[in-house]
Coordinates of C-alpha atoms in Angstrom, one line a residue:
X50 CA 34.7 20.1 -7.7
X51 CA 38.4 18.3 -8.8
X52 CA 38.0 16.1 -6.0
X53 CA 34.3 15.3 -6.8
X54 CA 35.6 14.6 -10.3
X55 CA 38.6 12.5 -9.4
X56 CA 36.9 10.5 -7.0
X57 CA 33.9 9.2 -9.2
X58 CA 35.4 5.6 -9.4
X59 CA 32.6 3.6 -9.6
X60 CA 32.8 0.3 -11.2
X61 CA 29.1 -0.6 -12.0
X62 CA 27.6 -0.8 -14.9
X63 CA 25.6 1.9 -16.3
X64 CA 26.7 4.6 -14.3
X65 CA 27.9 7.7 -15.7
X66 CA 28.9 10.9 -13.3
X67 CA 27.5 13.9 -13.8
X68 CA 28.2 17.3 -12.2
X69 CA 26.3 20.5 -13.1
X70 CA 27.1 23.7 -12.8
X71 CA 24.3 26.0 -13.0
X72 CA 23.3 29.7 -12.8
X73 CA 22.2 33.3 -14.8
X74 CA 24.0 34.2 -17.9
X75 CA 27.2 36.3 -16.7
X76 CA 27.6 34.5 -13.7
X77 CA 30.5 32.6 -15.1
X78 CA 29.6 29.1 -16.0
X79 CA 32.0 28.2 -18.8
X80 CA 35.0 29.9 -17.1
X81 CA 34.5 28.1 -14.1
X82 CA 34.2 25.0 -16.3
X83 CA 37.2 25.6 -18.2
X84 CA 38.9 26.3 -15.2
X85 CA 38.7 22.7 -14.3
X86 CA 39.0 21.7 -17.3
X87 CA 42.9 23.0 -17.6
X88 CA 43.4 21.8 -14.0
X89 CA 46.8 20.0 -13.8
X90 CA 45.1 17.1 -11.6
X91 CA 42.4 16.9 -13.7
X92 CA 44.9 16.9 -16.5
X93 CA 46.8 13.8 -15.1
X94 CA 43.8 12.0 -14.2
X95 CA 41.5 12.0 -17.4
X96 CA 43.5 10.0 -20.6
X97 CA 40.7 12.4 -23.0
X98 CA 39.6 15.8 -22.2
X99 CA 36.3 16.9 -24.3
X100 CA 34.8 19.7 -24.6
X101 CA 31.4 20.1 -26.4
X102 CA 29.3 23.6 -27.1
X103 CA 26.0 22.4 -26.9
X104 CA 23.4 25.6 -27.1
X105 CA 20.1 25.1 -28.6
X106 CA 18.7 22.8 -30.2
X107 CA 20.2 20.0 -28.3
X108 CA 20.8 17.6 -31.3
X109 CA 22.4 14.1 -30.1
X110 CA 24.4 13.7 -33.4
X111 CA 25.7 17.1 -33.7
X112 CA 26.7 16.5 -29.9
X113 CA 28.5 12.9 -31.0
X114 CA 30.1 14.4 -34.0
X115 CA 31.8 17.1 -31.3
X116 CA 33.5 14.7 -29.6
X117 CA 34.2 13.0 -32.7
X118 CA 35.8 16.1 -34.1
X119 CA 37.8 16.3 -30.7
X120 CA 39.4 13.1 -31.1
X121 CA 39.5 12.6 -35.0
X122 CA 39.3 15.7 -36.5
X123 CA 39.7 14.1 -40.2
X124 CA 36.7 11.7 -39.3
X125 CA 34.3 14.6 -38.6
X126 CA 32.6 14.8 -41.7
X127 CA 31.0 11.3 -41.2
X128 CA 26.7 11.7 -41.1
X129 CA 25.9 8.0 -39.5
X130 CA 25.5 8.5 -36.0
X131 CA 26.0 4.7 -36.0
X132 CA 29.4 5.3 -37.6
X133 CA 30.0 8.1 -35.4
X134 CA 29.6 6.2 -32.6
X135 CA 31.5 3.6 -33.9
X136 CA 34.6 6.1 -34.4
X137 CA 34.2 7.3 -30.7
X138 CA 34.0 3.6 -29.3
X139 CA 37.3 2.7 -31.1
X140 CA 39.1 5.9 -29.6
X141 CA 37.8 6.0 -25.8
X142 CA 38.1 2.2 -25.3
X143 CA 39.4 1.7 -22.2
X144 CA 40.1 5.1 -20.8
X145 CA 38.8 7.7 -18.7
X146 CA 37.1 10.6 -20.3
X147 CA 36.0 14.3 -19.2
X148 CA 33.3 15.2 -20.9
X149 CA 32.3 19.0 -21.0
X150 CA 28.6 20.0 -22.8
X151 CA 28.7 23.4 -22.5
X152 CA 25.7 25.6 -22.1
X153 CA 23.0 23.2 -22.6
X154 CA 18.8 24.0 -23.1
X155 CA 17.3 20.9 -23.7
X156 CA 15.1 19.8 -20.6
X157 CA 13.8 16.8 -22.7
X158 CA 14.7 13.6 -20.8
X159 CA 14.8 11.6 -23.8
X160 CA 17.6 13.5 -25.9
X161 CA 19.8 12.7 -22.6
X162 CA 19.0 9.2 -22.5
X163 CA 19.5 9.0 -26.4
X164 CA 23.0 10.6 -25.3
X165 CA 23.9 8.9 -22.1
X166 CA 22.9 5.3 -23.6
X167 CA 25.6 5.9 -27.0
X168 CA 28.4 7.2 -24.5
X169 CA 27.8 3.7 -22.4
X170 CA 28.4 1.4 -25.0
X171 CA 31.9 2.7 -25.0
X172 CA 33.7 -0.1 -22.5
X173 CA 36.3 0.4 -19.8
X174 CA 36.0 3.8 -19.0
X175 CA 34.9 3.6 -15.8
X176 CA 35.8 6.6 -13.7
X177 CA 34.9 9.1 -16.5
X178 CA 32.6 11.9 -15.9
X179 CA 30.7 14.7 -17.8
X180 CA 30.2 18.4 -16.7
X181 CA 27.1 20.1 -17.6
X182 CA 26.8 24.2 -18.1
X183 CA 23.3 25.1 -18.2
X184 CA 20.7 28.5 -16.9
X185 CA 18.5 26.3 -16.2
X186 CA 17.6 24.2 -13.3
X187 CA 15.0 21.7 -15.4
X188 CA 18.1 20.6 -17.1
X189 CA 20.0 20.3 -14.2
X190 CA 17.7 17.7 -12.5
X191 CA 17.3 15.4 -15.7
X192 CA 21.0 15.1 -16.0
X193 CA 22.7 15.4 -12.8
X194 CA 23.8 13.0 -10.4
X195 CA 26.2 14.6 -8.4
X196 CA 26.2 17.4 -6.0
X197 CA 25.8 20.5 -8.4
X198 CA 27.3 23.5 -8.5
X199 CA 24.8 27.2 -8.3
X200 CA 26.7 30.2 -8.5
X201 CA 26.0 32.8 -6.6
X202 CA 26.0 36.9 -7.2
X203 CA 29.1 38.4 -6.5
X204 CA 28.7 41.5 -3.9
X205 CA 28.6 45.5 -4.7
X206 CA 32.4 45.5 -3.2
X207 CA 33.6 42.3 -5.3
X208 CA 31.9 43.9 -8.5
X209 CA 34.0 46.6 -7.9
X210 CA 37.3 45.2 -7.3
X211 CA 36.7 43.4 -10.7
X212 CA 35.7 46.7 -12.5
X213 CA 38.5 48.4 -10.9
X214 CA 41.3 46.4 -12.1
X215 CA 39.5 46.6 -15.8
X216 CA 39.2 50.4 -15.7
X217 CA 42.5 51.3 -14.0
X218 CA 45.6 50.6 -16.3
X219 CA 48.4 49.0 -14.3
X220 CA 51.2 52.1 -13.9
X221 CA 48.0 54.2 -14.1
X222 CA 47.6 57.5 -11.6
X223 CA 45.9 56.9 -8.2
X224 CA 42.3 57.6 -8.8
X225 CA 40.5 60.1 -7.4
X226 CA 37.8 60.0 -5.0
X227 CA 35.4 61.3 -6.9
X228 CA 36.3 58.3 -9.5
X229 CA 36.0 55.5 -6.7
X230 CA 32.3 57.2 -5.9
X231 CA 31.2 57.6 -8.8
X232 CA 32.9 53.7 -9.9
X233 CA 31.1 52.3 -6.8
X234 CA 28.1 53.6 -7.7
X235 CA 28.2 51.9 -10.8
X236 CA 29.3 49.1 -9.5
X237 CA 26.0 48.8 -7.5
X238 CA 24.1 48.2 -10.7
X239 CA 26.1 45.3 -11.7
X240 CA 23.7 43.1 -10.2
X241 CA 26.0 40.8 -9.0
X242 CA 26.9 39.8 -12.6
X243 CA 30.9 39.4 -13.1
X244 CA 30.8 39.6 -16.8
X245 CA 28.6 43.4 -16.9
X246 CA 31.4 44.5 -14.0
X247 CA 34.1 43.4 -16.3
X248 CA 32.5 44.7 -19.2
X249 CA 32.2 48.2 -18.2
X250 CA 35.4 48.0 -16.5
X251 CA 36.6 48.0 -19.9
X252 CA 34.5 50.3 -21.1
X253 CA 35.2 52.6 -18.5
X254 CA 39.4 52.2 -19.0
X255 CA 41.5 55.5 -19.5
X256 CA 37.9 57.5 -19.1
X257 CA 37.7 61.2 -17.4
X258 CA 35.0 61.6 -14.2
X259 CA 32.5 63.0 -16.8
X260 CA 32.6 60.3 -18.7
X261 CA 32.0 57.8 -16.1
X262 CA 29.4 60.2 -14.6
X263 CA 27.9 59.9 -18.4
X264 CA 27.9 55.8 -17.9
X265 CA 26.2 55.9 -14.3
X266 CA 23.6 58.0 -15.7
X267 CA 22.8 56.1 -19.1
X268 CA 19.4 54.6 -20.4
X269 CA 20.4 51.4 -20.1
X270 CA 19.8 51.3 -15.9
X271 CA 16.2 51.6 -17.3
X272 CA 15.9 48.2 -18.0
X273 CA 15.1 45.9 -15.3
X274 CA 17.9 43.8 -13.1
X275 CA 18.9 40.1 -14.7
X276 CA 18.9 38.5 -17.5
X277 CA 17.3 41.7 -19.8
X278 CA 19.8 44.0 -18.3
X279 CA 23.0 42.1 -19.6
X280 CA 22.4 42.6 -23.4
X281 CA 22.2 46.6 -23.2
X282 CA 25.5 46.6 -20.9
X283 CA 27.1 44.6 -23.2
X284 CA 26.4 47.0 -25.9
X285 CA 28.5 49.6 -24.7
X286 CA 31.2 48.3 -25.3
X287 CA 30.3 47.7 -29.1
X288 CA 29.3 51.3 -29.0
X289 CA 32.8 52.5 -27.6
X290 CA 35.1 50.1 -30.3
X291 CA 37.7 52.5 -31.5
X292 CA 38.0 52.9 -34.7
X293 CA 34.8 53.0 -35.8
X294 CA 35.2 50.7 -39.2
X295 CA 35.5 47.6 -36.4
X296 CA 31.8 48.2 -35.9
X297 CA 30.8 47.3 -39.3
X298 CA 33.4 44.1 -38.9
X299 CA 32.0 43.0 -35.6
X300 CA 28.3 43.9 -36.6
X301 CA 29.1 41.2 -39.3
X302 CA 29.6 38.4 -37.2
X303 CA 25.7 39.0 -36.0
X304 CA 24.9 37.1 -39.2
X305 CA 26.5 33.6 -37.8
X306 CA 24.9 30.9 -36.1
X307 CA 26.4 30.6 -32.2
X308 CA 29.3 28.4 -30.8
X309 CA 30.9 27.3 -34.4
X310 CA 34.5 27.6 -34.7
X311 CA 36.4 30.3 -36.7
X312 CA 40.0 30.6 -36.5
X313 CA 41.2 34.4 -36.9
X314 CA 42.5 34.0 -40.1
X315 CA 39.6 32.4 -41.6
X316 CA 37.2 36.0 -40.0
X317 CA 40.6 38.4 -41.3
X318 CA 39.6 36.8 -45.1
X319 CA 36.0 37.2 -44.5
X320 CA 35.8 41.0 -44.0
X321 CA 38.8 41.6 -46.9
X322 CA 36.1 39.5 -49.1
X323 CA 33.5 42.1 -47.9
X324 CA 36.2 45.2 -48.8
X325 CA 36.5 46.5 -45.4
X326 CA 39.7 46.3 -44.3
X327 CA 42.5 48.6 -45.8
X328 CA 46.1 48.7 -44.8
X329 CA 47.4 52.3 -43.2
X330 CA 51.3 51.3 -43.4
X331 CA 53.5 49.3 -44.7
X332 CA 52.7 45.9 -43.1
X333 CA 51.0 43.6 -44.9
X334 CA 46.9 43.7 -44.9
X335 CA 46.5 40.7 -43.0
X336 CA 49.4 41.2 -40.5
X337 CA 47.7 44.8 -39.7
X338 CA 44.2 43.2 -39.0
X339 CA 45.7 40.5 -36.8
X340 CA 46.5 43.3 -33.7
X341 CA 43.1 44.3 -33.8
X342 CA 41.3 40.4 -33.6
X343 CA 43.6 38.9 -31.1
X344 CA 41.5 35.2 -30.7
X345 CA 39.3 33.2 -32.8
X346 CA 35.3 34.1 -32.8
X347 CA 32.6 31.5 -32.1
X348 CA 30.8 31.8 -35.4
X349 CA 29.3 29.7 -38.3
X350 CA 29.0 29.9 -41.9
X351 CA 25.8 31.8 -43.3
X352 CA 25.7 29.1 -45.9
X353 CA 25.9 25.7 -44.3
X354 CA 24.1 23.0 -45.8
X355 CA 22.7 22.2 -49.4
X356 CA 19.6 24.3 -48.6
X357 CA 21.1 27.1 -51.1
X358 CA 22.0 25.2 -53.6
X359 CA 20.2 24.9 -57.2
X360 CA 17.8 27.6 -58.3
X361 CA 18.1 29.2 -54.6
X362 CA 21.2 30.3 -55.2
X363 CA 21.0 32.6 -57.8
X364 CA 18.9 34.5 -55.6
X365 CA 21.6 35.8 -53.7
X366 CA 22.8 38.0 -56.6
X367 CA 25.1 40.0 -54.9
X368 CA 27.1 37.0 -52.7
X369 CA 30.3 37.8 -52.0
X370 CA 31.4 35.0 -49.6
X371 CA 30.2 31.2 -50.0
X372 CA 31.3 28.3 -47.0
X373 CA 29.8 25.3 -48.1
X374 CA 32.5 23.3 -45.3
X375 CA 31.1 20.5 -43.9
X376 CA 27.5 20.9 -45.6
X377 CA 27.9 17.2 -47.3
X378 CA 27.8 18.5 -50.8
X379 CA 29.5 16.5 -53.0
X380 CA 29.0 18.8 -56.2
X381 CA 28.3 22.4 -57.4
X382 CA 25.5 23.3 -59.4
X383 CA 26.6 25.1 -62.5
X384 CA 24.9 28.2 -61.8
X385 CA 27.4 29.1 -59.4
X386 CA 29.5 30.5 -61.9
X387 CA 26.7 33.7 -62.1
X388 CA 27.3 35.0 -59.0
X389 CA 29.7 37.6 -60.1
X390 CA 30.5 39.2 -57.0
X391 CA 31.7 36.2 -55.8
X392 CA 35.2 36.5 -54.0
X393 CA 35.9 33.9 -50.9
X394 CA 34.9 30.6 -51.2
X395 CA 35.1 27.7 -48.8
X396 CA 34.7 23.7 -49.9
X397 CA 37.1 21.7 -48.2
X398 CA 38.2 23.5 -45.5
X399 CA 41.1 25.7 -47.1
X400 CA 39.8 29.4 -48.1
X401 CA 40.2 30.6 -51.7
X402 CA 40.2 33.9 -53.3

């Protein structure tokens, strides 16, 4: 796929590469993408590397001001998508560019066209290309025009090996037969899917016999093979977080929009807003939360655009956090100043108590 990559040179017009990698959700789309993405060739090749989360609804501007964001990060409030396009013309000029739109819905033609026809006004980057994650094949065939990638199922054996390592500590005991059986048996219920074998690989880690005994005969085999039967598996590990109070914190995030950007710090000041974090030593509150959220979250605010402003917002009586970032506002209504339970605010960017 590199070589595919590195070898779309073509200097016509018009033409814009496009290589799809397609396949269930689990299968390991984005990882292979980012895999090629951090590729040292690929690296050397490409003078911009971009990487878009796409998701649903496919909306051309919000896909624009991504790349934007990517190149001029102080530029990304901008709402023309003429300026927008502007911004990107003036920084891609004459340069190859990897494009990544990750997971991507849309099968509507037109929203690609609309797309492909801003990102080939850009001149001299010929020898650019875009990589497309998608489930679905519809999408595949409107935006593809190289040789795509489908992933295929992993066996019952290479499901294992991939749970194995999860479950089994490095400097660990030998496991015992009984283990291996009862692991391989689990292992045949993976479906193929690399993500639910290393999911219960994890949940599975530093576990007696019984308790993976207790896995291989849960409820959650009653749900049928594929896509349905990834959710429930994936629960089990929310079920087994340790201590129980992360629960509550992760149950929180359920409230955010998909595939937004949250740095650790920024989630950390969320949950002390909500009260739920409490120090048991003497490091600091923050320092102590840190070893237990070790990367940033894909999440978005709950209050994103101007929607909630005016009269609206004094329905939310008992508010505690408010991220108006990015929502275009350029003032606050006075009312804001009833909502007593206020304590984290976000207006620029910079989070304040």
């Amino acid at each position: 796929m590199v070589k595919t990559l590195l070898k779309s040179h073509y200097n016509e017009e018009n033409y814009l590469p496009v290589l799809a990698i397609v396949g269930m959700p689990g299968l390991g789309k984005t990882t292979l993408a980012k895999s090629i993405y951090n590729e040292s060739k690929i690296d050397s090749h490409f003078h911009e590397k971009l990487w878009v989360c796409v998701s649903t609804p496919f909306e051309v501007k919000t896909i624009l001001r991504g790349i934007l964001e990517t190149l001029k990060p102080e530029k990304a409030a901008i709402q023309s998508k003429d300026a927008i396009c502007k911004f990107i013309r003036e920084e891609v000029k004459g340069k190859r560019y990897l494009l990544v739109l990750d997971d991507v819905w849309s099968e509507d033609p037109e929203k690609w066209k609309e797309l492909r026809s801003c990102l080939l006004t850009i001149n001299d980057t010929q020898g650019s290309s875009i990589i497309v994650t998608t489930r679905s094949d519809g999408v595949a065939k409107v935006m593809e025009t190289l040789p795509r990638c489908d992933l295929r199922k992993l066996s019952d054996d290479e499901c294992w090996l991939i749970m194995k390592d999860k479950a089994i500590p490095v400097g660990s005991p030998p496991m015992s037969k009984e283990q291996e059986t009862i692991g391989r048996d689990i292992a045949k219920r993976c479906g193929g899917v690399p993500l639910v074998s290393k999911v219960l690989g994890d949940v599975m880690r530093s576990k007696t016999s019984d308790e993976w005994r207790s896995i291989l005969k849960s409820k959650t085999w009653d749900s049928p093979e594929g896509e349905k039967r990834i959710f429930p598996i994936l629960k089990l590990s929310f079920d087994d977080l340790k201590p129980p109070s992360l629960k509550q914190c992760f149950a929180y995030c359920s409230m955010f929009v998909k595939d937004f950007d949250i740095e650790k710090d920024d989630l950390i000041q969320l949950w002390m807003a909500q009260g739920w974090l409490h120090p048991f030593s003497d490091k600091s509150l923050e320092m102590e939360e840190r070893e237990h959220v070790s990367k940033s979250r894909n999440l978005c605010s709950l209050f994103s655009n101007g929607e909630v402003l005016g009269s609206n917002l004094l329905n939310f009586k008992s508010l505690r956090v408010l991220n108006l970032y990015k929502a275009d506002i350029m003032e606050l209504p006075i009312s804001i100043g009833k909502l007593k339970h206020l304590s984290l605010k976000n207006f620029q960017g910079k989070l304040q108590i």
